[in-house]
Amino acid sequence: MDNFRSRSRDLHTASGNGLSSLKNNKSIFIDQITGKKHTFKTNDLSIDSSALSEKTEVSPYNPREISKIDLEGLNLYKNIIEFQALSEPAIGYTLPDSDLIFIANGATRRACCIDIYNKLNIDIKYNVHVIHLDKDNMWLVLQEIRRTDSNRKFTFTEQSINALSFYDMYAASEPNASVKNIIENYNLTGASSLSQGRFSLMIPFAIIYTEINEFLTGIDSRKLSAKFAKLVIDFVEYKSGKKISIRKTVKDDVTLKGYSFVAVENIRSTVLDQFKSEITTLKSILSNLPSLDIELINNALQTNKVSIDTTQKNDISNDFVINDQMCTVNFSFTREDYSESQMDKIKSVFNEHAVFFEELKKKIDQVI
């Protein structure tokens, strides 16, 4: 089930013929909660490879990291050369006052066609379903990415970029939305099912990644796992002496506790401004490495952490933290980082102590 669902705004589960069945150049989506129909004009286009760079652009809501892909090593690339045709149309959209087509699904195919034309002068017809959106219905773009994407599995970095796009869109539409609500709705999109800890790691990592990406050229993006992301975030936090937060506390007369945790508006600029010095240091470390190797980067960041003031390190270095600013317990174990047998053992430990965790949560809720 693909959806952006929130009863307090117009982001809901949608169904209908979408772009898979065009009728009279229209695409219809039905909001399953309100019953409201969303109708958009659509059309099919065939664009020569030679014109793709001019007429199309990869959507900012498409998380595919094309620069990290060895295009020539893909079977897709070889098939395009052999058959000089694409079997499936891409999905794109336009916005008012512009003819530029943003590719929501089909970025890899686009990159292959452009590369083949530049190197072999083979002009492929790039077919694309185009849906003419307005900014109020941009949520459909992410929905279409998830509904139709049958390409390779998204890497952790790509998942992080996708989650950040969702966060940005949600926070812009509903500034007082709780981060918990954003995570719940993100999980409902079918993108993945993330814990609060995992989501809180992915968002700042995606932001910092956009700043350091130029120093990671040539590294297999599949090696940029959650462990690597945590190492990057830890380094920035250790260096600054404070945590990166994707939420802020506001007074709230509605909730019993008198406050709530809401999304940070302009999360990208907020993080980059607050941790500008530390990110600059991170860039400097990466730029001075003799070669780009994931293990070399890991070792460099680990070495630099050792030199950080011990007081700061003791204050925030562990997943278990108790001080005047925060009380946190962070356990995050996912199949992406551990083998199947290791996950079975981890699950058994959590199941064994599930009652204790639940009782601890209840005690905290009672005292506050």
Tab-separated table of C-alpha atoms in Angstrom:
chain	number	residue	atom	x	y	z
A	1	MET	CA	0.000	0.000	0.000
A	2	ASP	CA	1.476	3.328	-1.089
A	3	ASN	CA	0.219	6.377	0.714
A	4	PHE	CA	0.780	9.637	2.492
A	5	ARG	CA	-1.947	9.440	5.088
A	6	SER	CA	-2.915	12.119	7.562
A	7	ARG	CA	-6.485	12.913	8.522
A	8	SER	CA	-5.569	16.507	9.266
A	9	ARG	CA	-4.553	17.357	5.715
A	10	ASP	CA	-4.979	16.381	2.122
A	11	LEU	CA	-2.328	13.654	2.024
A	12	HIS	CA	-4.085	10.324	1.900
A	13	THR	CA	-4.028	6.847	0.495
A	14	ALA	CA	-4.771	7.019	-3.207
A	15	SER	CA	-5.940	4.370	-5.617
A	16	GLY	CA	-7.175	4.342	-9.171
A	17	ASN	CA	-5.859	3.859	-12.643
A	18	GLY	CA	-2.891	6.189	-12.048
A	19	LEU	CA	-0.470	6.186	-14.946
A	20	SER	CA	-0.808	2.504	-15.718
A	21	SER	CA	-4.090	3.028	-17.571
A	22	LEU	CA	-4.520	6.241	-19.499
A	23	LYS	CA	-7.934	7.273	-20.724
A	24	ASN	CA	-8.607	10.454	-22.663
A	25	ASN	CA	-5.212	11.739	-21.570
A	26	LYS	CA	-6.259	11.753	-17.926
A	27	SER	CA	-5.007	10.060	-14.800
A	28	ILE	CA	-7.407	9.563	-11.901
A	29	PHE	CA	-6.524	8.877	-8.266
A	30	ILE	CA	-9.173	8.291	-5.620
A	31	ASP	CA	-8.559	9.245	-2.005
A	32	GLN	CA	-9.709	6.148	-0.119
A	33	ILE	CA	-10.401	8.107	3.074
A	34	THR	CA	-12.362	11.052	1.710
A	35	GLY	CA	-13.516	9.505	-1.567
A	36	LYS	CA	-12.273	12.590	-3.387
A	37	LYS	CA	-11.028	12.123	-6.938
A	38	HIS	CA	-7.801	13.707	-8.143
A	39	THR	CA	-7.743	14.066	-11.906
A	40	PHE	CA	-4.648	15.125	-13.817
A	41	LYS	CA	-3.886	15.590	-17.464
A	42	THR	CA	-1.351	13.106	-18.767
A	43	ASN	CA	0.318	12.345	-22.033
A	44	ASP	CA	2.865	9.958	-23.501
A	45	LEU	CA	6.037	11.368	-24.990
A	46	SER	CA	8.925	9.856	-26.892
A	47	ILE	CA	12.137	11.819	-26.476
A	48	ASP	CA	15.348	11.198	-28.402
A	49	SER	CA	18.399	10.453	-26.244
A	50	SER	CA	20.107	13.454	-27.768
A	51	ALA	CA	17.438	15.736	-26.244
A	52	LEU	CA	17.063	14.099	-22.832
A	53	SER	CA	19.501	16.398	-21.027
A	54	GLU	CA	17.693	19.443	-22.352
A	55	LYS	CA	14.082	18.347	-21.938
A	56	THR	CA	14.248	16.255	-18.754
A	57	GLU	CA	15.736	16.325	-15.295
A	58	VAL	CA	15.799	13.732	-12.525
A	59	SER	CA	13.184	14.606	-9.907
A	60	PRO	CA	14.580	15.775	-6.561
A	61	TYR	CA	12.181	13.203	-5.082
A	62	ASN	CA	13.860	10.383	-6.979
A	63	PRO	CA	16.547	9.071	-4.612
A	64	ARG	CA	18.501	7.061	-7.185
A	65	GLU	CA	22.198	7.841	-6.980
A	66	ILE	CA	23.013	7.605	-10.654
A	67	SER	CA	26.568	8.869	-10.212
A	68	LYS	CA	27.315	5.836	-8.044
A	69	ILE	CA	26.208	3.311	-10.647
A	70	ASP	CA	28.548	1.579	-13.097
A	71	LEU	CA	26.206	2.075	-16.024
A	72	GLU	CA	28.197	-0.002	-18.504
A	73	GLY	CA	28.117	-2.947	-16.119
A	74	LEU	CA	24.300	-3.043	-16.046
A	75	ASN	CA	22.386	-5.592	-18.128
A	76	LEU	CA	20.017	-2.732	-18.888
A	77	TYR	CA	22.837	-0.806	-20.545
A	78	LYS	CA	23.826	-3.788	-22.679
A	79	ASN	CA	20.218	-4.522	-23.643
A	80	ILE	CA	19.622	-0.951	-24.753
A	81	ILE	CA	22.644	-1.147	-27.040
A	82	GLU	CA	21.590	-4.512	-28.420
A	83	PHE	CA	17.886	-3.809	-28.987
A	84	GLN	CA	18.100	0.000	-29.249
A	85	ALA	CA	14.780	0.267	-27.439
A	86	LEU	CA	13.288	0.439	-23.945
A	87	SER	CA	10.636	-2.058	-22.903
A	88	GLU	CA	9.021	0.052	-20.167
A	89	PRO	CA	8.145	3.751	-20.228
A	90	ALA	CA	9.516	6.031	-17.544
A	91	ILE	CA	7.255	8.122	-15.322
A	92	GLY	CA	7.697	11.864	-15.183
A	93	TYR	CA	5.795	14.965	-14.217
A	94	THR	CA	5.635	18.633	-15.031
A	95	LEU	CA	4.807	21.608	-12.850
A	96	PRO	CA	2.956	24.791	-13.807
A	97	ASP	CA	4.770	27.355	-15.948
A	98	SER	CA	7.453	24.945	-17.128
A	99	ASP	CA	7.819	22.355	-19.879
A	100	LEU	CA	10.698	20.588	-18.129
A	101	ILE	CA	9.888	16.955	-17.356
A	102	PHE	CA	11.041	15.670	-13.975
A	103	ILE	CA	11.747	11.931	-14.035
A	104	ALA	CA	10.218	10.288	-10.968
A	105	ASN	CA	10.898	6.739	-12.146
A	106	GLY	CA	13.350	5.882	-14.900
A	107	ALA	CA	16.437	7.858	-13.919
A	108	THR	CA	18.749	4.903	-14.552
A	109	ARG	CA	17.259	4.354	-17.999
A	110	ARG	CA	17.668	8.051	-18.720
A	111	ALA	CA	21.323	7.983	-17.662
A	112	CYS	CA	21.999	4.910	-19.810
A	113	CYS	CA	20.409	6.484	-22.878
A	114	ILE	CA	22.380	9.698	-22.465
A	115	ASP	CA	25.648	7.830	-21.899
A	116	ILE	CA	25.112	5.540	-24.888
A	117	TYR	CA	24.340	8.497	-27.127
A	118	ASN	CA	27.422	10.407	-25.959
A	119	LYS	CA	29.758	7.434	-26.407
A	120	LEU	CA	28.251	5.505	-29.334
A	121	ASN	CA	26.013	8.099	-30.995
A	122	ILE	CA	23.034	5.748	-30.734
A	123	ASP	CA	19.816	7.738	-30.434
A	124	ILE	CA	17.278	5.754	-28.380
A	125	LYS	CA	13.616	6.701	-28.048
A	126	TYR	CA	13.020	7.366	-24.369
A	127	ASN	CA	9.304	6.846	-23.718
A	128	VAL	CA	7.782	8.551	-20.704
A	129	HIS	CA	4.322	8.848	-19.165
A	130	VAL	CA	3.984	12.490	-18.114
A	131	ILE	CA	1.564	13.598	-15.407
A	132	HIS	CA	0.881	17.326	-15.120
A	133	LEU	CA	0.919	18.084	-11.405
A	134	ASP	CA	0.477	21.116	-9.238
A	135	LYS	CA	2.568	21.665	-6.116
A	136	ASP	CA	-0.300	20.763	-3.775
A	137	ASN	CA	-0.275	17.208	-5.135
A	138	MET	CA	3.453	16.533	-5.143
A	139	TRP	CA	2.824	13.636	-2.754
A	140	LEU	CA	1.713	11.638	-5.794
A	141	VAL	CA	5.251	11.754	-7.147
A	142	LEU	CA	6.715	9.727	-4.290
A	143	GLN	CA	3.744	7.413	-4.522
A	144	GLU	CA	4.465	6.758	-8.188
A	145	ILE	CA	8.141	6.139	-7.486
A	146	ARG	CA	7.181	3.417	-5.017
A	147	ARG	CA	4.322	2.006	-7.051
A	148	THR	CA	6.313	1.414	-10.215
A	149	ASP	CA	9.964	1.039	-9.232
A	150	SER	CA	11.152	-2.439	-10.172
A	151	ASN	CA	14.826	-1.558	-10.508
A	152	ARG	CA	17.570	-2.583	-8.085
A	153	LYS	CA	17.007	-2.382	-4.336
A	154	PHE	CA	17.498	1.052	-2.845
A	155	THR	CA	20.737	1.436	-0.901
A	156	PHE	CA	20.753	2.828	2.637
A	157	THR	CA	21.868	6.207	1.280
A	158	GLU	CA	19.056	6.260	-1.274
A	159	GLN	CA	16.544	5.308	1.408
A	160	SER	CA	17.879	8.170	3.540
A	161	ILE	CA	17.530	10.652	0.686
A	162	ASN	CA	13.981	9.446	0.104
A	163	ALA	CA	13.109	9.784	3.797
A	164	LEU	CA	14.525	13.320	3.862
A	165	SER	CA	12.416	14.286	0.842
A	166	PHE	CA	9.341	12.977	2.653
A	167	TYR	CA	10.254	14.866	5.830
A	168	ASP	CA	10.739	18.104	3.870
A	169	MET	CA	7.422	17.754	2.070
A	170	TYR	CA	5.477	16.826	5.186
A	171	ALA	CA	6.977	19.565	7.366
A	172	ALA	CA	6.333	22.187	4.686
A	173	SER	CA	2.672	21.154	4.416
A	174	GLU	CA	2.085	20.818	8.150
A	175	PRO	CA	4.663	22.700	10.262
A	176	ASN	CA	3.165	21.515	13.565
A	177	ALA	CA	3.293	17.844	12.642
A	178	SER	CA	4.999	15.627	15.181
A	179	VAL	CA	8.042	13.712	14.047
A	180	LYS	CA	6.347	10.550	15.259
A	181	ASN	CA	3.450	11.243	12.924
A	182	ILE	CA	5.832	11.861	10.014
A	183	ILE	CA	7.563	8.541	10.649
A	184	GLU	CA	4.252	6.679	10.873
A	185	ASN	CA	3.094	8.163	7.589
A	186	TYR	CA	6.432	7.488	5.928
A	187	ASN	CA	6.153	3.849	6.925
A	188	LEU	CA	2.714	3.761	5.307
A	189	THR	CA	4.144	4.814	1.937
A	190	GLY	CA	5.506	1.321	1.448
A	191	ALA	CA	9.026	2.716	1.281
A	192	SER	CA	10.053	0.773	4.384
A	193	SER	CA	9.171	0.396	8.031
A	194	LEU	CA	11.501	2.502	10.149
A	195	SER	CA	11.911	2.897	13.874
A	196	GLN	CA	12.291	6.384	15.333
A	197	GLY	CA	15.976	5.699	15.913
A	198	ARG	CA	16.537	4.608	12.346
A	199	PHE	CA	14.630	7.564	10.931
A	200	SER	CA	16.530	9.957	13.210
A	201	LEU	CA	19.781	8.577	11.799
A	202	MET	CA	18.758	8.701	8.144
A	203	ILE	CA	17.559	12.311	8.055
A	204	PRO	CA	20.767	14.026	9.292
A	205	PHE	CA	22.906	11.566	7.336
A	206	ALA	CA	21.098	12.442	4.103
A	207	ILE	CA	21.684	16.137	4.810
A	208	ILE	CA	25.388	15.732	5.574
A	209	TYR	CA	25.810	13.295	2.708
A	210	THR	CA	24.828	15.992	0.215
A	211	GLU	CA	27.747	18.036	1.544
A	212	ILE	CA	30.383	15.263	1.479
A	213	ASN	CA	29.205	13.357	-1.584
A	214	GLU	CA	31.879	14.968	-3.769
A	215	PHE	CA	34.531	13.354	-1.571
A	216	LEU	CA	32.982	9.882	-1.915
A	217	THR	CA	33.195	9.623	-5.705
A	218	GLY	CA	34.109	6.137	-6.813
A	219	ILE	CA	33.010	4.422	-3.602
A	220	ASP	CA	30.391	1.705	-4.024
A	221	SER	CA	27.299	3.253	-2.464
A	222	ARG	CA	26.217	-0.166	-1.204
A	223	LYS	CA	29.103	0.049	1.268
A	224	LEU	CA	27.706	3.232	2.759
A	225	SER	CA	25.623	1.333	5.264
A	226	ALA	CA	23.843	2.407	8.434
A	227	LYS	CA	27.067	1.707	10.315
A	228	PHE	CA	28.909	4.209	8.137
A	229	ALA	CA	26.097	6.739	8.577
A	230	LYS	CA	26.264	6.379	12.348
A	231	LEU	CA	30.022	6.865	12.278
A	232	VAL	CA	29.605	10.102	10.315
A	233	ILE	CA	26.871	11.398	12.630
A	234	ASP	CA	28.825	10.366	15.725
A	235	PHE	CA	31.883	12.232	14.462
A	236	VAL	CA	29.929	15.448	13.885
A	237	GLU	CA	28.181	15.175	17.266
A	238	TYR	CA	31.379	14.379	19.159
A	239	LYS	CA	33.147	17.286	17.502
A	240	SER	CA	30.363	19.737	18.347
A	241	GLY	CA	29.506	18.366	21.769
A	242	LYS	CA	25.798	18.249	21.000
A	243	LYS	CA	23.237	15.990	19.362
A	244	ILE	CA	21.716	16.501	15.948
A	245	SER	CA	17.962	16.660	16.459
A	246	ILE	CA	15.302	16.386	13.789
A	247	ARG	CA	12.576	17.643	16.114
A	248	LYS	CA	11.966	20.607	18.386
A	249	THR	CA	9.978	20.968	21.601
A	250	VAL	CA	7.046	23.375	21.641
A	251	LYS	CA	4.467	24.283	24.275
A	252	ASP	CA	1.212	22.551	23.612
A	253	ASP	CA	-2.043	23.251	25.437
A	254	VAL	CA	-3.694	20.209	23.882
A	255	THR	CA	-1.508	17.361	25.102
A	256	LEU	CA	-1.484	16.250	28.728
A	257	LYS	CA	2.261	16.765	29.044
A	258	GLY	CA	2.018	20.403	27.987
A	259	TYR	CA	4.541	20.112	25.187
A	260	SER	CA	5.054	18.209	21.963
A	261	PHE	CA	7.868	17.338	19.606
A	262	VAL	CA	7.319	18.765	16.143
A	263	ALA	CA	9.256	18.752	12.920
A	264	VAL	CA	12.041	21.253	12.401
A	265	GLU	CA	11.158	23.656	9.622
A	266	ASN	CA	13.888	23.900	6.985
A	267	ILE	CA	15.666	20.906	8.497
A	268	ARG	CA	18.433	20.986	5.878
A	269	SER	CA	19.528	24.572	6.463
A	270	THR	CA	19.076	24.175	10.228
A	271	VAL	CA	21.467	21.226	10.464
A	272	LEU	CA	23.985	22.748	8.052
A	273	ASP	CA	23.992	26.038	9.980
A	274	GLN	CA	24.274	24.488	13.435
A	275	PHE	CA	27.057	22.075	12.475
A	276	LYS	CA	28.816	24.098	9.793
A	277	SER	CA	32.241	23.973	11.468
A	278	GLU	CA	32.100	20.225	12.123
A	279	ILE	CA	30.999	19.420	8.576
A	280	THR	CA	33.838	21.571	7.250
A	281	THR	CA	36.252	19.538	9.393
A	282	LEU	CA	34.729	16.336	8.042
A	283	LYS	CA	35.243	17.565	4.473
A	284	SER	CA	38.854	18.424	5.253
A	285	ILE	CA	39.539	14.936	6.603
A	286	LEU	CA	38.018	13.308	3.536
A	287	SER	CA	39.830	15.584	1.089
A	288	ASN	CA	43.222	14.799	2.663
A	289	LEU	CA	42.913	11.023	2.450
A	290	PRO	CA	45.449	9.436	0.070
A	291	SER	CA	42.729	7.335	-1.540
A	292	LEU	CA	38.978	6.881	-1.369
A	293	ASP	CA	38.396	3.627	0.436
A	294	ILE	CA	35.563	2.994	2.846
A	295	GLU	CA	37.808	1.320	5.434
A	296	LEU	CA	40.312	4.161	5.186
A	297	ILE	CA	37.513	6.672	5.810
A	298	ASN	CA	36.229	4.656	8.767
A	299	ASN	CA	39.694	4.529	10.316
A	300	ALA	CA	40.253	8.244	9.764
A	301	LEU	CA	36.998	9.174	11.488
A	302	GLN	CA	37.639	6.747	14.336
A	303	THR	CA	41.139	8.167	14.835
A	304	ASN	CA	39.843	11.724	14.932
A	305	LYS	CA	37.197	10.773	17.487
A	306	VAL	CA	39.897	9.648	19.917
A	307	SER	CA	41.396	13.139	19.973
A	308	ILE	CA	38.142	14.808	21.010
A	309	ASP	CA	37.817	16.147	24.546
A	310	THR	CA	37.139	13.288	26.967
A	311	THR	CA	34.411	15.188	28.825
A	312	GLN	CA	32.420	15.659	25.660
A	313	LYS	CA	32.953	12.083	24.656
A	314	ASN	CA	31.813	10.687	27.972
A	315	ASP	CA	28.748	12.901	27.802
A	316	ILE	CA	27.324	11.736	24.474
A	317	SER	CA	29.413	8.912	23.077
A	318	ASN	CA	27.252	5.985	24.109
A	319	ASP	CA	23.873	4.739	22.996
A	320	PHE	CA	22.906	4.895	26.688
A	321	VAL	CA	23.029	8.529	27.860
A	322	ILE	CA	21.817	10.195	31.063
A	323	ASN	CA	22.552	13.867	31.715
A	324	ASP	CA	20.783	17.208	32.274
A	325	GLN	CA	20.065	17.624	28.564
A	326	MET	CA	18.960	14.154	27.576
A	327	CYS	CA	18.035	10.670	28.680
A	328	THR	CA	18.291	8.280	25.765
A	329	VAL	CA	18.492	4.581	25.131
A	330	ASN	CA	19.159	3.784	21.506
A	331	PHE	CA	18.989	0.183	20.319
A	332	SER	CA	18.838	-0.217	16.558
A	333	PHE	CA	19.509	-3.556	14.895
A	334	THR	CA	18.419	-4.176	11.308
A	335	ARG	CA	18.766	-6.961	8.782
A	336	GLU	CA	20.830	-4.617	6.641
A	337	ASP	CA	23.675	-4.661	9.167
A	338	TYR	CA	23.473	-8.225	10.451
A	339	SER	CA	23.174	-11.693	9.002
A	340	GLU	CA	19.976	-13.717	9.275
A	341	SER	CA	21.377	-15.902	12.048
A	342	GLN	CA	22.614	-12.848	13.967
A	343	MET	CA	19.193	-11.218	13.681
A	344	ASP	CA	17.558	-14.368	15.057
A	345	LYS	CA	19.778	-14.128	18.151
A	346	ILE	CA	19.067	-10.409	18.554
A	347	LYS	CA	15.320	-11.020	18.248
A	348	SER	CA	15.468	-13.687	20.941
A	349	VAL	CA	17.181	-11.270	23.340
A	350	PHE	CA	14.568	-8.570	22.693
A	351	ASN	CA	11.719	-11.059	23.069
A	352	GLU	CA	13.208	-12.244	26.354
A	353	HIS	CA	13.200	-8.695	27.762
A	354	ALA	CA	10.094	-7.345	26.002
A	355	VAL	CA	8.061	-7.201	29.226
A	356	PHE	CA	10.813	-5.241	30.992
A	357	PHE	CA	11.010	-2.687	28.155
A	358	GLU	CA	7.251	-2.197	28.202
A	359	GLU	CA	7.149	-1.792	32.002
A	360	LEU	CA	9.993	0.752	31.847
A	361	LYS	CA	8.081	2.768	29.279
A	362	LYS	CA	4.945	2.712	31.451
A	363	LYS	CA	6.907	3.898	34.501
A	364	ILE	CA	8.289	6.857	32.577
A	365	ASP	CA	4.854	7.770	31.254
A	366	GLN	CA	3.462	7.641	34.796
A	367	VAL	CA	6.074	9.869	36.425
A	368	ILE	CA	5.792	12.628	33.812
